[in-house]
Coordinates of C-alpha atoms in Angstrom, one line a residue:
Chain A
X10 CA 58.4 29.7 96.0
X11 CA 61.3 29.4 93.6
X12 CA 63.8 27.9 94.1
X13 CA 61.5 25.1 95.3
X14 CA 62.5 22.1 97.4
X15 CA 63.2 20.0 94.4
X16 CA 65.8 22.4 93.0
X17 CA 67.5 22.7 96.3
X18 CA 67.5 19.0 97.1
X19 CA 68.8 18.0 93.7
X20 CA 71.7 20.5 94.0
X21 CA 72.5 19.5 97.6
X22 CA 72.6 15.8 96.6
X23 CA 74.9 16.5 93.7
X24 CA 77.2 18.7 95.8
X25 CA 77.6 16.0 98.4
X26 CA 78.1 13.2 95.9
X27 CA 80.5 15.0 93.5
X28 CA 82.3 17.5 95.6
X29 CA 82.1 16.9 99.4
X30 CA 82.4 13.1 99.6
X31 CA 85.3 12.8 97.2
X32 CA 87.1 15.4 99.2
X33 CA 86.9 13.4 102.5
X34 CA 90.1 11.3 102.9
X35 CA 89.5 7.6 102.9
X36 CA 90.8 7.2 106.5
X37 CA 88.1 9.6 107.8
X38 CA 85.7 6.7 108.0
X39 CA 83.1 8.4 110.3
X40 CA 82.9 11.4 108.1
X41 CA 82.5 9.4 104.9
X42 CA 79.9 7.1 106.5
X43 CA 77.8 10.0 107.8
X44 CA 78.1 11.9 104.5
X45 CA 76.7 8.9 102.7
X46 CA 73.8 8.7 105.2
X47 CA 73.2 12.5 104.7
X48 CA 72.8 11.9 100.9
X49 CA 70.3 9.2 101.7
X50 CA 68.3 11.5 103.9
X51 CA 68.2 14.1 101.2
X52 CA 67.1 11.6 98.6
X53 CA 64.2 10.4 100.8
X54 CA 63.2 14.0 101.5
X55 CA 62.9 14.5 97.8
X56 CA 60.5 11.6 97.5
X57 CA 58.5 12.7 100.5
X58 CA 58.2 16.5 100.5
X59 CA 55.5 16.7 97.8
X60 CA 53.2 14.6 99.9
X61 CA 53.8 15.7 103.5
X62 CA 50.6 17.6 104.0
X63 CA 48.4 14.9 102.5
X64 CA 50.3 12.2 104.5
X65 CA 49.9 14.0 107.8
X66 CA 46.1 14.3 107.2
X67 CA 45.8 10.6 106.3
X68 CA 47.6 9.7 109.6
X69 CA 45.3 12.0 111.6
X70 CA 42.1 10.7 110.0
X71 CA 43.2 7.1 110.7
X72 CA 43.9 7.9 114.4
X73 CA 40.5 9.6 114.6
X74 CA 38.9 6.5 113.2
X75 CA 40.6 4.4 115.9
X76 CA 39.5 6.8 118.6
X77 CA 35.9 6.7 117.4
X78 CA 35.9 2.9 117.2
X79 CA 37.3 2.7 120.7
X80 CA 34.7 5.1 122.1
X81 CA 31.9 3.3 120.4
X82 CA 33.2 -0.1 121.6
X83 CA 33.7 1.0 125.2
X84 CA 30.4 2.9 125.4
X85 CA 28.6 0.0 127.1
X86 CA 31.2 -0.2 129.9
X87 CA 31.4 2.3 132.8
X88 CA 32.7 5.7 131.9
X89 CA 36.2 6.6 133.1
X90 CA 38.1 9.9 133.1
X91 CA 40.4 8.4 130.4
X92 CA 37.4 7.6 128.1
X93 CA 36.0 11.1 128.7
X94 CA 39.3 12.8 127.9
X95 CA 39.6 10.9 124.6
X96 CA 36.0 11.7 123.6
X97 CA 36.5 15.4 124.4
X98 CA 39.8 15.5 122.4
X99 CA 38.2 13.9 119.4
X100 CA 35.4 16.4 119.5
X101 CA 37.8 19.3 119.8
X102 CA 39.4 19.2 116.3
X103 CA 39.8 22.7 115.1
X104 CA 41.8 22.2 112.0
X105 CA 41.0 23.2 108.5
X106 CA 42.5 22.8 105.1
X107 CA 45.0 25.6 105.8
X108 CA 46.5 23.9 108.8
X109 CA 50.1 23.1 108.4
X110 CA 51.4 19.5 108.2
X111 CA 53.2 20.2 111.5
X112 CA 49.9 21.2 113.2
X113 CA 48.0 18.2 111.8
X114 CA 50.8 15.9 112.9
X115 CA 50.7 17.4 116.4
X116 CA 46.9 16.7 116.5
X117 CA 47.6 13.1 115.5
X118 CA 50.1 12.7 118.3
X119 CA 47.8 14.2 120.9
X120 CA 45.1 11.8 119.9
X121 CA 47.5 8.8 119.9
X122 CA 48.7 9.8 123.3
X123 CA 45.1 9.9 124.6
X124 CA 44.4 6.5 123.0
X125 CA 47.5 5.2 124.8
X126 CA 46.1 6.4 128.1
X127 CA 42.9 4.6 127.5
X128 CA 44.6 1.4 126.5
X129 CA 46.8 1.6 129.6
X130 CA 43.8 2.2 131.8
X131 CA 42.2 -1.0 130.6
X132 CA 45.3 -3.2 130.8
X133 CA 44.0 -5.2 133.8
X134 CA 40.4 -5.4 132.6
X135 CA 39.0 -8.8 131.8
X136 CA 39.5 -10.4 128.4
X137 CA 36.1 -9.2 127.2
X138 CA 37.4 -5.6 127.1
X139 CA 41.0 -6.2 126.3
X140 CA 40.1 -8.5 123.5
X141 CA 38.0 -5.8 121.9
X142 CA 40.6 -3.2 122.3
X143 CA 43.4 -5.4 121.0
X144 CA 41.4 -6.2 117.8
X145 CA 40.8 -2.5 117.1
X146 CA 44.4 -1.4 117.7
X147 CA 45.7 -4.3 115.6
X148 CA 43.5 -3.4 112.7
X149 CA 44.7 0.3 113.0
X150 CA 48.3 -0.8 113.4
X151 CA 48.3 -2.9 110.3
X152 CA 47.4 0.2 108.3
X153 CA 49.5 2.7 110.3
X154 CA 52.8 0.8 110.2
X155 CA 52.4 -0.4 106.7
X156 CA 51.7 3.1 105.6
X157 CA 54.9 4.2 107.4
X158 CA 56.9 1.4 105.7
X159 CA 55.7 2.8 102.4
X160 CA 56.6 6.4 103.5
X161 CA 60.2 5.4 104.3
X162 CA 60.7 2.8 101.5
X163 CA 63.4 5.1 100.1
X164 CA 65.8 4.1 102.8
X165 CA 65.8 0.6 101.3
X166 CA 66.1 -0.8 104.9
X167 CA 62.8 -2.7 104.5
X168 CA 63.5 -6.4 103.6
X169 CA 60.2 -6.5 101.7
X170 CA 60.4 -3.2 100.0
X171 CA 59.7 -4.8 96.6
X172 CA 56.2 -5.7 97.8
X173 CA 55.3 -2.1 98.9
X174 CA 53.2 0.3 96.7
X175 CA 54.5 3.7 95.9
X176 CA 53.8 6.7 98.1
X177 CA 51.3 8.0 95.6
X178 CA 49.4 4.7 95.5
X179 CA 49.4 4.5 99.3
X180 CA 47.9 8.0 99.5
X181 CA 45.1 7.1 97.2
X182 CA 44.0 4.4 99.7
X183 CA 41.6 5.6 102.4
X184 CA 41.3 4.0 105.9
Chain B
X19 CA 34.1 -1.0 137.1
X20 CA 35.7 -3.1 139.8
X21 CA 34.1 -6.2 138.2
X22 CA 36.2 -5.5 135.1
X23 CA 39.5 -5.5 136.9
X24 CA 41.4 -8.7 137.3
X25 CA 43.8 -9.4 140.2
X26 CA 46.8 -7.0 140.2
X27 CA 49.5 -5.6 142.5
X28 CA 51.7 -8.6 143.3
X29 CA 55.3 -9.5 142.6
X30 CA 54.1 -11.6 139.7
X31 CA 52.8 -8.7 137.7
X32 CA 54.8 -5.8 139.3
X33 CA 55.1 -3.4 136.3
X34 CA 58.4 -1.8 137.5
X35 CA 60.4 -4.7 138.9
X36 CA 63.7 -5.1 137.0
X37 CA 67.0 -6.8 137.0
X38 CA 68.8 -4.5 139.5
X39 CA 71.7 -3.6 137.2
X40 CA 69.3 -2.8 134.4
X41 CA 67.4 -0.5 136.7
X42 CA 70.5 1.2 137.7
X43 CA 71.6 1.7 134.1
X44 CA 68.2 3.1 133.1
X45 CA 68.3 5.5 136.0
X46 CA 71.8 6.7 135.1
X47 CA 71.0 7.3 131.5
X48 CA 68.1 9.7 132.4
X49 CA 70.7 11.7 134.4
X50 CA 73.2 11.7 131.5
X51 CA 70.6 12.6 129.0
X52 CA 70.5 16.1 130.4
X53 CA 74.2 16.7 129.8
X54 CA 74.0 16.8 126.0
X55 CA 74.4 17.5 123.2
X56 CA 77.3 15.1 122.8
X57 CA 80.6 16.3 121.4
X58 CA 82.3 13.6 119.4
X59 CA 85.6 12.5 121.0
X60 CA 88.7 13.9 119.6
X61 CA 91.1 11.0 118.9
X62 CA 94.1 13.0 120.2
X63 CA 92.3 13.7 123.6
X64 CA 91.2 10.1 123.9
X65 CA 94.6 8.7 123.2
X66 CA 96.1 10.9 125.9
X67 CA 93.5 9.7 128.4
X68 CA 94.1 6.1 127.4
X69 CA 97.8 6.5 127.9
X70 CA 97.3 7.9 131.4
X71 CA 95.0 5.0 132.3
X72 CA 97.1 2.2 130.9
X73 CA 100.4 3.5 132.2
X74 CA 98.7 3.8 135.6
X75 CA 97.7 0.1 135.4
X76 CA 100.7 -1.3 133.6
X77 CA 103.6 1.0 134.2
X78 CA 105.0 4.1 132.5
X79 CA 106.9 2.1 129.8
X80 CA 103.9 1.1 127.8
X81 CA 103.5 2.8 124.4
X82 CA 100.3 3.3 122.5
X83 CA 100.5 3.7 118.8
X84 CA 98.4 3.5 115.6
X85 CA 95.5 4.9 117.5
X86 CA 92.6 5.4 115.1
X87 CA 88.8 5.3 114.7
X88 CA 87.2 2.2 113.3
X89 CA 84.4 2.4 110.8
X90 CA 80.8 1.4 111.6
X91 CA 79.4 1.2 115.1
X92 CA 76.1 3.1 115.8
X93 CA 76.1 2.0 119.4
X94 CA 79.6 2.7 120.7
X95 CA 82.6 4.8 119.4
X96 CA 85.3 2.3 118.4
X97 CA 89.0 2.7 118.0
X98 CA 91.9 0.4 117.4
X99 CA 95.4 0.8 118.7
X100 CA 98.7 -1.1 119.3
X101 CA 99.8 -1.5 122.9
X102 CA 103.5 -2.2 123.3
X103 CA 105.0 -3.3 126.6
X104 CA 108.4 -2.9 128.1
X105 CA 109.1 -6.6 127.5
X106 CA 108.9 -6.0 123.7
X107 CA 105.5 -7.5 123.4
X108 CA 102.8 -5.8 121.4
X109 CA 99.2 -6.4 120.7
X110 CA 96.5 -4.8 118.6
X111 CA 93.5 -3.9 120.7
X112 CA 90.0 -2.4 120.3
X113 CA 88.6 0.3 122.5
X114 CA 84.8 0.7 122.7
X115 CA 83.5 3.8 124.4
X116 CA 80.0 4.7 125.4
X117 CA 78.7 8.0 123.9
X118 CA 76.3 10.0 126.1
X119 CA 73.3 8.0 125.0
X120 CA 73.3 4.7 123.0
X121 CA 70.5 2.9 121.1
X122 CA 70.7 0.4 123.9
X123 CA 71.8 1.1 127.5
X124 CA 74.1 -1.7 128.6
X125 CA 76.8 -2.5 131.1
X126 CA 80.5 -2.8 130.2
X127 CA 81.1 -4.8 133.4
X128 CA 78.6 -7.4 132.2
X129 CA 80.0 -7.5 128.8
X130 CA 83.5 -8.1 130.2
X131 CA 82.3 -10.7 132.6
X132 CA 80.6 -12.7 129.8
X133 CA 83.7 -12.6 127.6
X134 CA 85.9 -13.8 130.5
X135 CA 83.4 -16.5 131.6
X136 CA 83.1 -18.0 128.1
X137 CA 86.7 -17.5 127.0
X138 CA 87.5 -21.3 126.9
X139 CA 84.2 -22.3 125.3
X140 CA 83.6 -20.1 122.3
X141 CA 85.5 -18.1 119.7
X142 CA 85.6 -14.6 121.4
X143 CA 87.6 -11.5 121.6
X144 CA 89.5 -11.4 124.9
X145 CA 88.4 -8.8 127.4
X146 CA 91.6 -6.9 128.4
X147 CA 90.6 -3.9 130.4
X148 CA 87.3 -2.3 131.6
X149 CA 86.3 1.1 132.9
X150 CA 82.7 0.3 133.7
X151 CA 81.8 3.6 135.3
X152 CA 83.9 6.0 133.2
X153 CA 86.1 7.0 136.1
X154 CA 89.3 6.4 134.1
X155 CA 88.5 7.5 130.6
X156 CA 85.6 9.9 131.3
X157 CA 83.1 7.6 129.7
X158 CA 82.4 3.9 130.3
X159 CA 84.4 1.7 128.0
X160 CA 86.2 -1.6 127.5
X161 CA 89.2 -2.8 125.7
X162 CA 89.3 -6.2 123.9
X163 CA 91.7 -8.0 121.7
X164 CA 91.5 -7.3 118.0
X165 CA 89.9 -10.3 116.2
X166 CA 90.6 -11.1 112.6
X167 CA 87.9 -12.3 110.3
X168 CA 85.0 -11.0 108.3
X169 CA 81.3 -10.7 108.9
X170 CA 80.3 -11.2 105.3
X171 CA 81.5 -13.5 102.6
X172 CA 84.5 -12.2 100.7
X173 CA 83.2 -12.5 97.2
X174 CA 79.5 -12.9 96.9
X175 CA 76.6 -11.4 98.7
X176 CA 75.4 -7.9 99.6
X177 CA 75.4 -6.4 103.0
X178 CA 73.4 -3.7 104.9
X179 CA 74.2 -1.8 108.1
X180 CA 75.4 -4.0 111.0
X181 CA 75.2 -7.1 108.9
X182 CA 71.5 -6.7 108.3
X183 CA 70.6 -8.1 104.9
X184 CA 73.9 -10.0 104.4
X185 CA 73.3 -12.9 102.1
X186 CA 75.2 -16.1 101.9
X187 CA 75.6 -18.6 99.1
X188 CA 74.6 -22.2 99.6
X189 CA 78.3 -23.1 100.1
X190 CA 78.7 -20.5 102.9
X191 CA 75.4 -21.5 104.5
X192 CA 76.6 -25.1 104.8
X193 CA 79.9 -23.9 106.3
X194 CA 78.5 -21.5 108.8
X195 CA 75.1 -22.9 109.9
X196 CA 76.4 -25.8 112.0
X197 CA 78.7 -23.4 113.9
X198 CA 75.9 -20.9 114.3
X199 CA 73.7 -23.5 116.0
X200 CA 76.4 -25.2 118.0
X201 CA 77.7 -21.9 119.4
X202 CA 74.2 -20.9 120.4
X203 CA 73.8 -24.2 122.1
X204 CA 77.1 -23.7 124.0
X205 CA 75.9 -20.3 125.3
X206 CA 72.7 -21.9 126.6
X207 CA 74.5 -24.9 128.0
X208 CA 76.9 -22.7 129.9
X209 CA 76.9 -23.2 133.7
X210 CA 76.3 -19.6 134.7
X211 CA 75.6 -20.6 138.3
X212 CA 79.3 -21.6 138.8
X213 CA 80.7 -18.6 136.9
X214 CA 82.0 -15.2 138.1
X215 CA 79.2 -12.9 136.9
X216 CA 78.7 -10.4 139.8
X217 CA 76.8 -7.9 137.7
X218 CA 74.2 -10.4 136.5
X219 CA 71.0 -11.3 138.3
X220 CA 69.0 -14.5 137.8
X221 CA 65.2 -14.3 137.4
X222 CA 64.5 -17.3 139.6
X223 CA 62.0 -15.9 142.2
X224 CA 59.0 -17.3 140.3
X225 CA 58.5 -18.9 136.9
X226 CA 57.3 -15.8 135.0
X227 CA 60.0 -13.5 136.3
X228 CA 62.3 -13.9 133.3
X229 CA 59.5 -12.7 130.9
X230 CA 58.3 -10.0 133.4
X231 CA 61.8 -8.4 133.8
X232 CA 62.1 -8.2 130.0
X233 CA 58.7 -6.7 129.5
X234 CA 59.3 -4.2 132.3
X235 CA 62.7 -3.3 130.9
X236 CA 61.6 -2.6 127.4
X237 CA 58.3 -1.0 128.2
X238 CA 60.1 1.4 130.5
X239 CA 62.5 2.2 127.7
X240 CA 59.6 2.9 125.3
X241 CA 57.7 5.1 127.8
X242 CA 60.9 7.1 128.7
X243 CA 62.0 7.5 125.1
X244 CA 59.0 7.8 122.9
X245 CA 58.9 10.9 120.7
X246 CA 55.8 9.9 118.8
X247 CA 53.2 7.7 120.4
X248 CA 52.1 4.5 118.7
X249 CA 49.1 2.7 120.3
X250 CA 50.3 -0.6 119.0
X251 CA 53.2 -0.6 121.4
X252 CA 51.0 0.1 124.4
X253 CA 48.6 -2.6 123.4
X254 CA 51.5 -5.0 122.8
X255 CA 52.8 -4.3 126.3
X256 CA 49.4 -5.2 127.7
X257 CA 49.2 -8.4 125.7
X258 CA 52.7 -9.5 126.8
X259 CA 51.9 -8.8 130.5
X260 CA 48.8 -11.0 130.2
X261 CA 50.6 -13.8 128.4
X262 CA 53.9 -14.1 130.3
X263 CA 55.5 -17.6 129.8
X264 CA 57.0 -19.7 132.5
X265 CA 60.8 -20.3 132.6
X266 CA 62.1 -22.8 135.2
X267 CA 65.6 -23.0 133.9
X268 CA 67.1 -19.7 132.9
X269 CA 70.2 -19.7 130.8
X270 CA 72.8 -17.2 129.7
X271 CA 71.3 -15.2 126.8
X272 CA 73.5 -13.5 124.2
X273 CA 70.7 -11.0 123.4
X274 CA 71.8 -10.0 119.9
X275 CA 72.6 -13.3 118.3
X276 CA 72.4 -13.0 114.5
X277 CA 74.3 -12.6 111.2
X278 CA 76.5 -9.5 111.5
X279 CA 77.5 -10.5 115.1
X280 CA 79.8 -13.3 114.2
X281 CA 83.1 -13.2 112.4
X282 CA 84.7 -16.0 110.4
X283 CA 87.8 -16.8 108.5
X284 CA 87.2 -15.9 104.8
X285 CA 89.2 -18.9 103.6
X286 CA 88.4 -21.7 106.1
X287 CA 85.0 -20.5 107.1
X288 CA 85.9 -21.2 110.8
X289 CA 84.1 -18.7 113.1
X290 CA 86.7 -16.5 114.8
X291 CA 84.5 -14.5 117.1
X292 CA 81.0 -14.0 118.4
X293 CA 80.5 -10.3 118.8
X294 CA 78.4 -7.8 120.7
X295 CA 77.7 -9.2 124.1
X296 CA 76.3 -6.0 125.5
X297 CA 72.7 -7.3 125.8
X298 CA 73.8 -10.5 127.5
X299 CA 71.6 -11.4 130.6
X300 CA 70.0 -14.5 132.2
X301 CA 66.7 -15.6 130.9
X302 CA 64.6 -17.9 128.8
X303 CA 66.4 -19.7 125.9
X304 CA 63.5 -18.9 123.7
X305 CA 64.5 -15.2 123.9
X306 CA 67.6 -15.8 121.8
X307 CA 65.7 -17.9 119.3
X308 CA 62.9 -15.3 119.0
X309 CA 65.5 -12.5 118.4
X310 CA 67.4 -14.5 115.8
X311 CA 64.2 -15.2 113.8
X312 CA 63.2 -11.6 113.2
X313 CA 62.3 -10.7 109.6
X314 CA 64.8 -7.9 109.4
X315 CA 67.6 -10.3 110.0
X316 CA 66.3 -12.8 107.5
X317 CA 66.6 -12.9 103.7
X318 CA 65.7 -15.0 100.7
X319 CA 68.4 -17.4 99.6
X320 CA 69.8 -16.5 96.2
X321 CA 69.7 -20.1 95.1
X322 CA 66.3 -21.3 96.3
X323 CA 64.3 -18.1 97.2
X324 CA 63.4 -19.6 100.6
X325 CA 63.4 -17.1 103.5
X326 CA 66.3 -18.0 105.8
X327 CA 66.6 -17.0 109.4
X328 CA 69.7 -14.9 109.5
X329 CA 70.2 -15.9 105.9
X330 CA 71.4 -19.3 107.1
X331 CA 68.6 -21.8 107.5
X332 CA 64.8 -22.0 107.6
X333 CA 62.9 -21.4 110.7
X334 CA 61.9 -25.1 110.9
X335 CA 65.5 -26.2 110.4
X336 CA 66.7 -23.9 113.2
X337 CA 64.2 -25.3 115.6
X338 CA 64.9 -28.9 114.7
X339 CA 68.7 -28.4 114.8
X340 CA 68.6 -26.4 118.1
X341 CA 66.4 -29.1 119.7
X342 CA 68.7 -31.9 118.5
X343 CA 71.9 -30.1 119.6
X344 CA 70.7 -29.0 123.0
X345 CA 68.2 -31.7 123.9
X346 CA 65.7 -28.9 124.8
X347 CA 62.2 -28.8 123.5
X348 CA 61.1 -25.5 121.9
X349 CA 57.7 -24.4 123.1
X350 CA 56.1 -22.7 120.1
X351 CA 53.8 -20.5 122.3
X352 CA 56.8 -19.3 124.3
X353 CA 58.8 -18.8 121.2
X354 CA 55.9 -16.6 119.8
X355 CA 56.0 -14.5 123.0
X356 CA 59.7 -13.9 122.6
X357 CA 59.4 -13.1 118.9
X358 CA 56.8 -10.5 119.9
X359 CA 59.1 -9.2 122.6
X360 CA 62.0 -9.0 120.2
X361 CA 60.0 -7.0 117.7
X362 CA 58.8 -4.8 120.6
X363 CA 62.4 -4.2 121.7
X364 CA 63.5 -3.2 118.2
X365 CA 60.5 -1.0 117.6
X366 CA 61.2 0.8 120.9
X367 CA 64.9 1.1 120.2
X368 CA 64.4 2.6 116.7
X369 CA 61.2 4.6 116.9
X370 CA 61.9 5.7 120.5
X371 CA 65.5 5.6 121.7
X372 CA 67.2 6.2 118.4
X373 CA 64.9 9.0 117.3
X374 CA 65.1 10.7 120.6
X375 CA 68.9 10.6 120.7
X376 CA 69.1 12.1 117.3
X377 CA 66.7 14.8 118.4
X378 CA 68.9 15.6 121.4
X379 CA 72.2 15.2 119.6
X380 CA 73.5 12.8 122.3
X381 CA 75.4 10.4 120.1
X382 CA 78.3 10.4 117.6
X383 CA 76.1 8.9 114.9
X384 CA 72.9 11.0 115.3
X385 CA 72.3 11.1 111.5
X386 CA 72.7 7.3 111.3
X387 CA 70.2 6.8 114.2
X388 CA 67.7 9.1 112.5
X389 CA 68.2 7.1 109.3
X390 CA 67.7 3.8 111.0
X391 CA 64.7 5.0 113.1
X392 CA 62.2 4.3 110.4
X393 CA 63.0 0.6 110.4
X394 CA 61.0 0.5 113.7
X395 CA 57.9 0.4 111.5
X396 CA 59.1 -2.9 110.0
X397 CA 59.4 -4.4 113.5
X398 CA 56.1 -2.9 114.6
X399 CA 54.3 -4.3 111.5
X400 CA 55.9 -7.7 112.2
X401 CA 54.8 -7.5 115.8
X402 CA 51.2 -6.7 114.9
X403 CA 51.1 -9.8 112.6
X404 CA 52.6 -12.0 115.3
X405 CA 50.1 -10.9 118.0
X406 CA 47.2 -11.3 115.5
X407 CA 48.4 -14.8 114.8
X408 CA 48.6 -15.6 118.6
X409 CA 45.2 -14.2 119.3
X410 CA 43.6 -16.1 116.5
X411 CA 45.3 -19.4 117.4

């Protein structure tokens, strides 16, 4: 796989910083601004690419955990088509260790979509149900969005970036 | 199952009812979305179209010169130029043009009407011309006066995109904070009922309509724009619907009131313009406060380390000074609702709208929108914490 992503990304960043950007006239502000953002994207890719597969699996497993918790919690309430669809989707996982990050991520999204449909279907249920669902989703969200904040910390847009662990540290946590 | 269902299907919880102009804009953007990808405007073509338009309105003697693109601006394409008239007058102006899709879908007529209505009350750019439907320039746009000033201190302090992360020294905080609070108070005191605001609608049919319109607007945006589903946003929508606050006295809302959206003289510290009125609408005053208080717009003071709303003053100080200046009483539960709504809007804009536009190539700053998209997780994380706090209270 040589030249690998690291070699290519390092050389792209250097070319942009030392050749392309200096060649853009000062008055071409849109071009200079976007070239700078492009360099930023490449630098963040460099931080992320070694961990993409592991990250996609972590996101999927956490979504599966939320789906299982929802199904378990709602078991004592009348079955609906939305609950059945979520249960069936959860049971259907046909991934293995060879599955690509793209495929794993697509599974995560399909599951999240089905979870959304269940949440939507219960929006006008009484507080006994909505309270339980809210608590489960909040617990999952606290992990999911913090995880994504860590994943994208290289953008330096997060006002609390100094408090975040590294990507490696985040990946060693389990939901 | 019917026992589980609470009352539904009335005007009070209609999930699609919207401010009519907002509904129109959201419908139009779905149609425009299909026309992409967006080709960035050539300044030569644009100058030609601008000349045709302004000569049609003002006469063939007007001359446009020094036409050039301005830096920044992820929402609109921005250009400055000098307009010279046959009487020897000349003025520097700013042209803001809507790309095919923007991170927020807003109305140039509304923006112009707000600037005109508030012209005598606040430091503002002057609205000079508007093409709200794009019939003159090919894309909706507006032209305002060019305002001098800065959005960040001239010597100290760092700055992020659109003013996010700008820090102020104690000296600058002391100069700017009173103006910041007073200007917000003036916006909320403004008598919109007597003003010429034909593209605005007032949420006055029932007390929760102000909140309902906002939840409907931004949940529709999320549903239409989402690229990757996040259950938190669906859950947050449900929570907001079940917790709509009452508003008996809607005010004019700026909609994006924060550091980065005001300019000031770098010597005197006098504010020279409040910017970016595109999200202006009528609603609950807590909505502007909730927006202003978002974590992304805050920062730790260099001298004390305290977290400052908009890098200017603490949350408690903002509430106290706002109450003292306006005579209004801030309801902390209502404020919490609007903080949650603000975070929802920003999560939807970044994780949904911005990411989708970048995918479709429908903006002049796709690569910037893709970059900024990840900040949606900061807002989502903040929103989760705010809702958790409300549920536990």
